Short mmCIF file of C-alpha atoms and ligand atoms in Angstrom, two decimals:
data_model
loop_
_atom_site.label_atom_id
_atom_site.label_comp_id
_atom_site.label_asym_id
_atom_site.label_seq_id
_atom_site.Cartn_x
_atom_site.Cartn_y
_atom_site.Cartn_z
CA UNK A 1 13.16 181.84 48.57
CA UNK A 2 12.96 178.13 49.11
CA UNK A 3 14.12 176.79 45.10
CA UNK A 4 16.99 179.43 45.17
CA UNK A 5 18.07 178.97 48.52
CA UNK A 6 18.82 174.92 47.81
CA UNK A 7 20.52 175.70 44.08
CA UNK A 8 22.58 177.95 45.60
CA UNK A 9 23.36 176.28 49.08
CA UNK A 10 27.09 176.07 48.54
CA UNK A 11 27.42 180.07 48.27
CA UNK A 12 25.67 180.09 52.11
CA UNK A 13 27.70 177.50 53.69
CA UNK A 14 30.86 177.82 52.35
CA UNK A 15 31.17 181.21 51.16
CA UNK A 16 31.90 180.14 47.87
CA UNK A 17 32.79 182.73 45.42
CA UNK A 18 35.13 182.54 42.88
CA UNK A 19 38.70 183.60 41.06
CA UNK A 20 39.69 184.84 38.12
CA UNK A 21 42.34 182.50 36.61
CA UNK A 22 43.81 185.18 34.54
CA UNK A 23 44.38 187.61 37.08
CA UNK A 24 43.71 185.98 40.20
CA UNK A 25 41.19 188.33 41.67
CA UNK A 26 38.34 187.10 43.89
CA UNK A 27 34.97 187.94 44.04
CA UNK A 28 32.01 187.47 46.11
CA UNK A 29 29.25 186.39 45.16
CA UNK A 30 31.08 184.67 42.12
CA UNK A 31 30.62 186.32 38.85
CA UNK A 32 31.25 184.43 35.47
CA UNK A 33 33.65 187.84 34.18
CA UNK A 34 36.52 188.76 35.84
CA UNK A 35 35.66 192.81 36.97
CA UNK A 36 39.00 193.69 37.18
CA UNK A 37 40.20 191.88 33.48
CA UNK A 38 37.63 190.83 31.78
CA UNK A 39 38.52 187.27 31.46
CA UNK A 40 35.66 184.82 31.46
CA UNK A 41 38.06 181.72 33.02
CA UNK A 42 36.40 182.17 36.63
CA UNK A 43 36.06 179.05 39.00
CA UNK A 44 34.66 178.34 41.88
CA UNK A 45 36.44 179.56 45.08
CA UNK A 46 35.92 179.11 48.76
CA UNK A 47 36.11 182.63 50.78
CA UNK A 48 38.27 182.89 53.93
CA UNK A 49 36.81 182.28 56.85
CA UNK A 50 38.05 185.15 59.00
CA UNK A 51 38.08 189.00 58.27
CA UNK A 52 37.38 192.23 60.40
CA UNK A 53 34.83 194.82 60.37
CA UNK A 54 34.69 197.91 58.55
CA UNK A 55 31.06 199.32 59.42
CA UNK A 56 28.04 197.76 61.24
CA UNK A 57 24.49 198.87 61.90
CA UNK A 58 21.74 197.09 64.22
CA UNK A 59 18.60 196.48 62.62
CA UNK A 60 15.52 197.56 64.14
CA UNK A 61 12.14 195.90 63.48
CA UNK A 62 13.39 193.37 61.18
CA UNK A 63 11.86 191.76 57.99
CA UNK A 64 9.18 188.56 58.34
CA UNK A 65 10.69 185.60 59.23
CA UNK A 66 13.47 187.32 61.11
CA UNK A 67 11.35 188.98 63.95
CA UNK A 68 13.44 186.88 66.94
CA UNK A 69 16.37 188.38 65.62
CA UNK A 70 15.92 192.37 67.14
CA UNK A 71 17.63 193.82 66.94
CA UNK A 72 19.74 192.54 64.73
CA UNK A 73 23.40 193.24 63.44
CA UNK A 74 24.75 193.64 60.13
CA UNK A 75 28.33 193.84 59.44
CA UNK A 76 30.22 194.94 56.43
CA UNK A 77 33.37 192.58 56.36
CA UNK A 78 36.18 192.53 55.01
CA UNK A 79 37.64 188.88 54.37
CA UNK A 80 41.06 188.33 54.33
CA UNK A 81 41.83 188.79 50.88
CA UNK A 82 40.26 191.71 50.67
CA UNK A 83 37.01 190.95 49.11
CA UNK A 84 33.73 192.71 51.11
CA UNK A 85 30.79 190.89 52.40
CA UNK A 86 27.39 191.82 54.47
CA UNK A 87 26.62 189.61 56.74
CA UNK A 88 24.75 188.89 59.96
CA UNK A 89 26.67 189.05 63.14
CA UNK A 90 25.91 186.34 65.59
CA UNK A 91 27.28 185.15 69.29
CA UNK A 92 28.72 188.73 70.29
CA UNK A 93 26.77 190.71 72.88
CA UNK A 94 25.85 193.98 70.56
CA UNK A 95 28.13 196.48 73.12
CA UNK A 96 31.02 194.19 72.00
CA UNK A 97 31.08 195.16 68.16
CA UNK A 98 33.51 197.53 67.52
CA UNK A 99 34.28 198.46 64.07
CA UNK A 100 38.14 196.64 63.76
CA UNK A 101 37.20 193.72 65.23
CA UNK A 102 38.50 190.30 63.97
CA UNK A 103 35.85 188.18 62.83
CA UNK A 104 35.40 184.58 61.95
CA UNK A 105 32.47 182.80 59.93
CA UNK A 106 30.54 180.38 61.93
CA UNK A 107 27.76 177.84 60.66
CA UNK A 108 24.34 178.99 61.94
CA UNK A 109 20.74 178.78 61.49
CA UNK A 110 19.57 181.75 59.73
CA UNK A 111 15.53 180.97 59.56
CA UNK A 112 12.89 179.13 59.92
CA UNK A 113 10.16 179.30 57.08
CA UNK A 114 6.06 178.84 57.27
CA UNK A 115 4.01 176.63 60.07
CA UNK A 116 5.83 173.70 58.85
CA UNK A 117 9.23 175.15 60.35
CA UNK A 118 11.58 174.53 57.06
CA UNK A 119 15.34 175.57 58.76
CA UNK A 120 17.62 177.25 56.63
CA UNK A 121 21.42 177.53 57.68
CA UNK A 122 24.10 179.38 56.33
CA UNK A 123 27.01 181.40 57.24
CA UNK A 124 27.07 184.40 59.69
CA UNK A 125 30.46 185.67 61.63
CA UNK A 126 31.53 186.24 65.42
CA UNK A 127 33.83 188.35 66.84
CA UNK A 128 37.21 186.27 67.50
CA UNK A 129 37.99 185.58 71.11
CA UNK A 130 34.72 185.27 72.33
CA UNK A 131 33.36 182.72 74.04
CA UNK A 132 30.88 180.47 71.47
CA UNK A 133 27.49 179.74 71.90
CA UNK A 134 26.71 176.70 70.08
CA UNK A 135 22.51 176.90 71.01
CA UNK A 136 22.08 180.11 69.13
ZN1 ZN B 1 40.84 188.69 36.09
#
């Protein structure tokens, strides 16, 4: 995970995707054709930060490296252009996600790898109007 993780850093903290410049679509993650022209002349493009949710589901029992995170929720987001994206749900108690809620990306330690404790950050999103808890 490590090698890919750092050469592809800027699509976990920023959301970056990109946009067709023939059509204007976006996409996430960024693909070099456009899927709704065909064009090849994509560049890089930064994702909105805010969205709602359209589905969630809590994980149970999940994956190595990931075990103080149970359960742990999973939202299917939709970003305010209308592109889709998974994505961990953090600072919301889990009887607070509705599906419908607004959402906002926040910045947020996502793991910690190995004995030597190698911290990986990266995006995750809250539910607007709740209060933020910036040790979590
Ligand atoms: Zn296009």
């Amino acid at each position: 995970m490590a090698v890919s993780y750092w050469r592809e850093r800027d699509r976990y903290y920023r959301i970056l995707g990109s946009k067709c410049q023939n059509c204007s679509a976006e996409f996430f993650p960024p693909l070099y054709r456009c899927r709704k022209c065909g064009s090849d002349k994509l560049s890089d493009h930064e994702m909105p930060q805010e969205g709602q949710i359209l589905a969630y589901t809590l994980l149970r029992d999940p994956m190595t490296g990931f075990e103080d995170h149970d359960p742990m929720p999973i939202a299917l987001i939709e970003l305010n252009n209308g592109v889709r994206i998974v994505a961990q749900l953090a600072d919301t108690p889990i009887d607070q996600i509705t599906v419908g809620s607004k959402v906002r990306a926040v910045f947020r330690r996502v793991r910690v790898n190995g004995p030597n404790g190698q911290i990986f950050y990266g995006y995750k999103f809250a539910i607007k109007n709740e209060k933020v808890n910036l040790t979590r």
